[in-house]
Amino acid sequence: MDDAIFKALADASRRRLLDSLNARNGQTLRELCTGLDMARQSVSKHLAVLEAAHLVTTARRGREKLHFLNAAPVNAIAERWIDQYDRERARALADLHRALELPAMSESAFVYTTYIRTTPERLWQALTDPAFTRRYWGVAFETDWRPGSPMVWEEKGARTADPEQVVLESGPHRRLSYTWHTFTPRWAENAGVDADTLARLVREERSRVTFEIEPLGDTVKLTVVHEAHDPGSTVLGMVRHGWPALVSGLKTLLETGETLEQPG
C-alpha cells in the first residue's frame, strides 16, 4: 500500500487535488474541476488513483458525491517511517501528515476511512455493545438502537441523558447514525475541558456522527463522518484530534484482541 500512496502523491495534478480538498473538504467533482486546467475525465482518473491509495474517500449526500481527504494511510506511513528516521529528515512527511489530518476549521464535516480485518457483524457489535465500546472508547450506550430511540451516554461514572440524544439511523451491519452527546459540566471536568471551551461547545448546534460499513472480501471498510453546523466548529476541532486515535483503537481491538492506550 505504501507504493500506491507514494505513486499517487508523485503526480503534481493529484497533489493539487489534495491541496484543494485540504483548503475545503467535501467537494463534488464539478467543484474540484473549477480552477484546474484539466478535463473532467482527467480529474476523475486522478481521483480514482487517490481513492485506490485511500488518500481520498467519498460519501453520498443526496444525489451528490462528495470527496474528502482521508488521514488514515498518511498516519500509517508517518508511524512507519518517522519511527525509523530522525525528525529533521522526516520533516516533509510529517508536514504532509499534519496537513491531511487537520483540514481547515471552516469545514462542516470530518471524514475518516479505515479498513479492518473483521466482519460487518463483528464491527457492528463493536460499535454498539458496551462490552466493546468500554474497551476502546471508555463509553457505554444505553439504547435499543432503533431510529428515534433515546441514548444515555455513560463515561467515567457520569451518565448523560438528553431528549435530543437520539438514534437517527440504524441499519444493522451497514449504517449507524446518532446525535452527539450533550456537553455538561460533569463531562467537562472528566475530560479536562476548561470553562471557556465548554461555553463554546454548549452554544453550538448539536452535531451527529455516522458510521458506514462496507464489506470488502475478508476486510470491512469503515467510514466515520462527523458533521457539525457551526462555522469554525469547536466540536469538529476536537473530534479531528480524537477520532483517528479512537478508530485505531477499534481496529486494533478487532484485529488483535488487544487495546491501545489512548492519548490524553
CSV table of C-alpha atoms in Angstrom, one decimal:
chain,number,residue,atom,x,y,z
A,1,MET,CA,0.0,0.0,0.0
A,2,ASP,CA,2.9,2.4,0.7
A,3,ASP,CA,3.9,2.1,-3.0
A,4,ALA,CA,0.4,3.1,-4.1
A,5,ILE,CA,0.4,6.1,-1.8
A,6,PHE,CA,3.8,7.4,-2.9
A,7,LYS,CA,2.9,6.8,-6.5
A,8,ALA,CA,-0.3,8.8,-6.0
A,9,LEU,CA,1.5,11.7,-4.3
A,10,ALA,CA,4.2,11.8,-7.0
A,11,ASP,CA,1.9,13.4,-9.6
A,12,ALA,CA,1.6,17.2,-9.3
A,13,SER,CA,-2.1,17.2,-10.5
A,14,ARG,CA,-3.1,14.8,-7.8
A,15,ARG,CA,-1.2,16.9,-5.2
A,16,ARG,CA,-3.2,19.9,-6.4
A,17,LEU,CA,-6.4,18.0,-5.9
A,18,LEU,CA,-5.3,17.2,-2.4
A,19,ASP,CA,-4.4,20.8,-1.8
A,20,SER,CA,-7.9,21.8,-3.0
A,21,LEU,CA,-9.5,19.3,-0.5
A,22,ASN,CA,-7.2,20.5,2.2
A,23,ALA,CA,-8.5,24.0,1.6
A,24,ARG,CA,-12.1,23.0,1.5
A,25,ASN,CA,-13.1,19.4,2.3
A,26,GLY,CA,-16.2,17.7,0.9
A,27,GLN,CA,-16.2,18.9,-2.7
A,28,THR,CA,-18.1,17.5,-5.7
A,29,LEU,CA,-16.3,16.5,-8.9
A,30,ARG,CA,-17.7,19.7,-10.5
A,31,GLU,CA,-16.2,21.9,-7.7
A,32,LEU,CA,-12.9,20.1,-7.9
A,33,CYS,CA,-12.7,20.8,-11.7
A,34,THR,CA,-13.2,24.5,-11.2
A,35,GLY,CA,-9.9,26.4,-11.4
A,36,LEU,CA,-8.0,23.3,-12.7
A,37,ASP,CA,-6.7,23.3,-16.3
A,38,MET,CA,-7.9,19.7,-16.7
A,39,ALA,CA,-10.7,18.0,-18.4
A,40,ARG,CA,-13.4,16.5,-16.2
A,41,GLN,CA,-12.4,13.0,-17.3
A,42,SER,CA,-8.8,13.6,-16.3
A,43,VAL,CA,-9.8,14.8,-12.8
A,44,SER,CA,-12.0,11.7,-12.5
A,45,LYS,CA,-9.0,9.5,-13.3
A,46,HIS,CA,-6.7,11.3,-10.8
A,47,LEU,CA,-9.4,10.9,-8.1
A,48,ALA,CA,-9.7,7.2,-8.9
A,49,VAL,CA,-5.9,6.8,-8.2
A,50,LEU,CA,-6.2,8.8,-5.0
A,51,GLU,CA,-9.2,6.7,-3.9
A,52,ALA,CA,-7.3,3.5,-4.8
A,53,ALA,CA,-4.5,4.7,-2.5
A,54,HIS,CA,-7.1,5.5,0.2
A,55,LEU,CA,-6.0,9.1,0.3
A,56,VAL,CA,-9.4,10.3,-0.8
A,57,THR,CA,-12.7,8.9,0.4
A,58,THR,CA,-16.2,9.7,-0.8
A,59,ALA,CA,-19.7,9.9,0.8
A,60,ARG,CA,-23.1,10.4,-0.7
A,61,ARG,CA,-25.2,13.4,0.3
A,62,GLY,CA,-28.5,13.0,-1.6
A,63,ARG,CA,-27.7,12.9,-5.3
A,64,GLU,CA,-24.2,14.4,-4.8
A,65,LYS,CA,-20.9,12.5,-4.4
A,66,LEU,CA,-18.6,14.4,-2.0
A,67,HIS,CA,-14.8,13.9,-1.8
A,68,PHE,CA,-12.9,14.0,1.4
A,69,LEU,CA,-9.3,13.7,2.5
A,70,ASN,CA,-8.5,10.6,4.4
A,71,ALA,CA,-5.8,10.7,7.1
A,72,ALA,CA,-5.6,7.0,7.8
A,73,PRO,CA,-2.9,6.0,5.2
A,74,VAL,CA,-0.8,9.0,6.0
A,75,ASN,CA,-1.0,8.2,9.7
A,76,ALA,CA,0.3,4.7,8.9
A,77,ILE,CA,3.2,6.0,6.8
A,78,ALA,CA,4.1,8.5,9.4
A,79,GLU,CA,4.2,5.9,12.1
A,80,ARG,CA,6.3,3.5,10.0
A,81,TRP,CA,8.8,6.0,8.6
A,82,ILE,CA,9.1,8.6,11.3
A,83,ASP,CA,10.0,5.9,13.8
A,84,GLN,CA,12.9,4.9,11.6
A,85,TYR,CA,14.4,8.3,10.7
A,86,ASP,CA,15.2,11.4,12.7
A,87,ARG,CA,12.6,14.2,12.8
A,88,GLU,CA,14.6,16.5,10.5
A,89,ARG,CA,14.9,14.0,7.7
A,90,ALA,CA,11.2,13.2,8.0
A,91,ARG,CA,10.0,16.8,8.3
A,92,ALA,CA,8.4,16.9,4.8
A,93,LEU,CA,6.4,13.8,5.5
A,94,ALA,CA,5.4,15.0,9.0
A,95,ASP,CA,4.1,18.3,7.5
A,96,LEU,CA,2.0,16.4,5.0
A,97,HIS,CA,0.6,14.2,7.8
A,98,ARG,CA,-0.5,17.3,9.7
A,99,ALA,CA,-1.9,19.0,6.7
A,100,LEU,CA,-4.1,16.0,5.8
A,101,GLU,CA,-5.2,15.2,9.3
A,102,LEU,CA,-6.0,18.8,10.3
A,103,PRO,CA,-8.0,20.4,7.5
A,104,ALA,CA,-9.5,23.9,7.5
A,105,MET,CA,-11.6,24.7,10.5
A,106,SER,CA,-14.3,26.1,8.3
A,107,GLU,CA,-15.4,22.7,7.1
A,108,SER,CA,-18.7,21.2,8.2
A,109,ALA,CA,-17.7,17.6,8.4
A,110,PHE,CA,-14.8,15.3,9.5
A,111,VAL,CA,-14.5,12.1,7.4
A,112,TYR,CA,-12.1,9.3,8.3
A,113,THR,CA,-11.9,5.9,6.5
A,114,THR,CA,-10.1,2.8,7.6
A,115,TYR,CA,-10.0,-0.9,6.6
A,116,ILE,CA,-10.4,-3.6,9.3
A,117,ARG,CA,-9.9,-7.3,9.0
A,118,THR,CA,-13.2,-8.3,10.5
A,119,THR,CA,-16.8,-8.9,9.5
A,120,PRO,CA,-19.7,-6.4,9.3
A,121,GLU,CA,-21.4,-8.3,12.1
A,122,ARG,CA,-18.4,-8.1,14.4
A,123,LEU,CA,-17.8,-4.4,13.6
A,124,TRP,CA,-21.5,-3.6,14.3
A,125,GLN,CA,-21.2,-5.3,17.7
A,126,ALA,CA,-18.0,-3.3,18.4
A,127,LEU,CA,-19.9,0.0,17.7
A,128,THR,CA,-23.0,-0.9,19.8
A,129,ASP,CA,-22.1,-3.4,22.5
A,130,PRO,CA,-20.9,-1.8,25.8
A,131,ALA,CA,-18.6,-4.7,26.4
A,132,PHE,CA,-16.7,-3.5,23.3
A,133,THR,CA,-17.2,0.3,23.5
A,134,ARG,CA,-15.9,0.4,27.0
A,135,ARG,CA,-12.6,-1.2,26.0
A,136,TYR,CA,-11.5,1.1,23.2
A,137,TRP,CA,-13.6,4.2,24.0
A,138,GLY,CA,-14.4,4.2,27.7
A,139,VAL,CA,-18.0,4.9,26.8
A,140,ALA,CA,-21.2,2.8,27.1
A,141,PHE,CA,-24.5,3.5,25.4
A,142,GLU,CA,-27.9,2.6,26.9
A,143,THR,CA,-30.4,2.4,24.0
A,144,ASP,CA,-32.2,-0.2,21.9
A,145,TRP,CA,-30.6,1.2,18.7
A,146,ARG,CA,-33.9,1.8,17.0
A,147,PRO,CA,-34.3,5.1,15.0
A,148,GLY,CA,-35.7,7.8,17.2
A,149,SER,CA,-34.8,6.0,20.4
A,150,PRO,CA,-33.1,8.0,23.2
A,151,MET,CA,-29.4,7.3,24.1
A,152,VAL,CA,-27.8,7.6,27.5
A,153,TRP,CA,-24.0,8.1,27.5
A,154,GLU,CA,-22.1,6.6,30.4
A,155,GLU,CA,-18.4,7.6,30.7
A,156,LYS,CA,-16.1,7.6,33.8
A,157,GLY,CA,-19.1,7.1,36.1
A,158,ALA,CA,-21.1,10.0,34.7
A,159,ARG,CA,-24.4,9.5,32.9
A,160,THR,CA,-25.5,12.0,30.3
A,161,ALA,CA,-29.2,12.0,29.1
A,162,ASP,CA,-31.0,14.5,27.0
A,163,PRO,CA,-34.1,14.3,24.8
A,164,GLU,CA,-32.0,15.3,21.8
A,165,GLN,CA,-29.5,12.4,22.2
A,166,VAL,CA,-31.2,10.0,19.9
A,167,VAL,CA,-30.5,7.3,17.3
A,168,LEU,CA,-31.0,8.7,13.8
A,169,GLU,CA,-30.4,5.7,11.5
A,170,SER,CA,-29.9,2.1,12.3
A,171,GLY,CA,-29.3,-0.4,9.6
A,172,PRO,CA,-27.6,-3.4,11.3
A,173,HIS,CA,-24.1,-4.3,9.8
A,174,ARG,CA,-24.4,-1.4,7.3
A,175,ARG,CA,-25.0,2.1,8.7
A,176,LEU,CA,-25.4,3.7,12.1
A,177,SER,CA,-26.0,7.3,12.9
A,178,TYR,CA,-26.8,9.2,16.1
A,179,THR,CA,-26.6,12.7,17.5
A,180,TRP,CA,-23.6,13.6,19.6
A,181,HIS,CA,-23.8,13.9,23.4
A,182,THR,CA,-24.7,16.9,25.5
A,183,PHE,CA,-21.8,18.9,26.9
A,184,THR,CA,-22.3,19.1,30.7
A,185,PRO,CA,-20.0,20.5,33.5
A,186,ARG,CA,-19.5,16.9,34.8
A,187,TRP,CA,-18.4,15.8,31.3
A,188,ALA,CA,-16.0,18.8,31.0
A,189,GLU,CA,-14.5,18.0,34.4
A,190,ASN,CA,-13.9,14.4,33.5
A,191,ALA,CA,-12.4,15.3,30.0
A,192,GLY,CA,-10.2,18.2,31.4
A,193,VAL,CA,-12.1,20.8,29.3
A,194,ASP,CA,-11.9,24.4,30.6
A,195,ALA,CA,-14.9,26.6,31.2
A,196,ASP,CA,-14.3,28.8,28.1
A,197,THR,CA,-14.2,25.8,25.8
A,198,LEU,CA,-17.3,24.3,27.5
A,199,ALA,CA,-19.2,27.5,26.9
A,200,ARG,CA,-18.4,27.5,23.2
A,201,LEU,CA,-19.4,23.8,22.9
A,202,VAL,CA,-22.8,24.5,24.6
A,203,ARG,CA,-23.6,27.3,22.2
A,204,GLU,CA,-23.1,25.2,19.1
A,205,GLU,CA,-25.8,23.3,17.4
A,206,ARG,CA,-25.7,19.6,18.2
A,207,SER,CA,-23.5,17.5,15.8
A,208,ARG,CA,-24.1,14.0,14.5
A,209,VAL,CA,-21.8,11.0,13.7
A,210,THR,CA,-22.4,8.3,11.1
A,211,PHE,CA,-20.7,5.0,10.6
A,212,GLU,CA,-20.8,3.5,7.1
A,213,ILE,CA,-19.9,-0.2,6.9
A,214,GLU,CA,-19.0,-1.9,3.6
A,215,PRO,CA,-17.7,-5.5,3.3
A,216,LEU,CA,-14.7,-5.9,1.1
A,217,GLY,CA,-13.6,-9.6,0.9
A,218,ASP,CA,-12.0,-10.5,4.2
A,219,THR,CA,-11.9,-6.9,5.4
A,220,VAL,CA,-14.5,-4.2,6.1
A,221,LYS,CA,-14.3,-0.6,5.0
A,222,LEU,CA,-15.4,1.7,7.9
A,223,THR,CA,-16.1,5.4,7.1
A,224,VAL,CA,-16.8,7.7,10.0
A,225,VAL,CA,-18.5,11.0,9.2
A,226,HIS,CA,-18.9,13.6,12.0
A,227,GLU,CA,-21.0,16.5,10.8
A,228,ALA,CA,-21.4,19.9,12.5
A,229,HIS,CA,-23.3,23.1,11.5
A,230,ASP,CA,-21.4,25.9,13.1
A,231,PRO,CA,-18.6,27.7,11.1
A,232,GLY,CA,-15.3,27.0,12.8
A,233,SER,CA,-16.9,24.4,15.0
A,234,THR,CA,-15.2,23.7,18.3
A,235,VAL,CA,-16.7,20.2,18.3
A,236,LEU,CA,-15.0,19.4,14.9
A,237,GLY,CA,-11.7,20.8,16.1
A,238,MET,CA,-11.9,18.3,19.0
A,239,VAL,CA,-13.1,15.3,17.0
A,240,ARG,CA,-10.3,15.8,14.4
A,241,HIS,CA,-7.8,15.1,17.2
A,242,GLY,CA,-9.9,12.3,18.9
A,243,TRP,CA,-11.4,10.2,16.1
A,244,PRO,CA,-8.1,8.9,14.4
A,245,ALA,CA,-6.9,7.5,17.8
A,246,LEU,CA,-10.3,6.2,18.6
A,247,VAL,CA,-10.7,4.4,15.3
A,248,SER,CA,-7.2,3.0,15.6
A,249,GLY,CA,-8.1,1.6,19.0
A,250,LEU,CA,-11.3,0.0,17.5
A,251,LYS,CA,-9.3,-1.5,14.6
A,252,THR,CA,-6.6,-2.9,17.0
A,253,LEU,CA,-9.1,-4.5,19.3
A,254,LEU,CA,-11.0,-6.2,16.5
A,255,GLU,CA,-7.8,-7.5,14.7
A,256,THR,CA,-5.7,-8.4,17.8
A,257,GLY,CA,-7.9,-8.5,20.8
A,258,GLU,CA,-5.6,-6.0,22.5
A,259,THR,CA,-6.4,-2.4,23.4
A,260,LEU,CA,-4.4,0.7,22.7
A,261,GLU,CA,-3.6,3.2,25.4
A,262,GLN,CA,-5.5,6.3,24.3
A,263,PRO,CA,-3.6,9.7,24.4
A,264,GLY,CA,-5.0,12.4,26.6
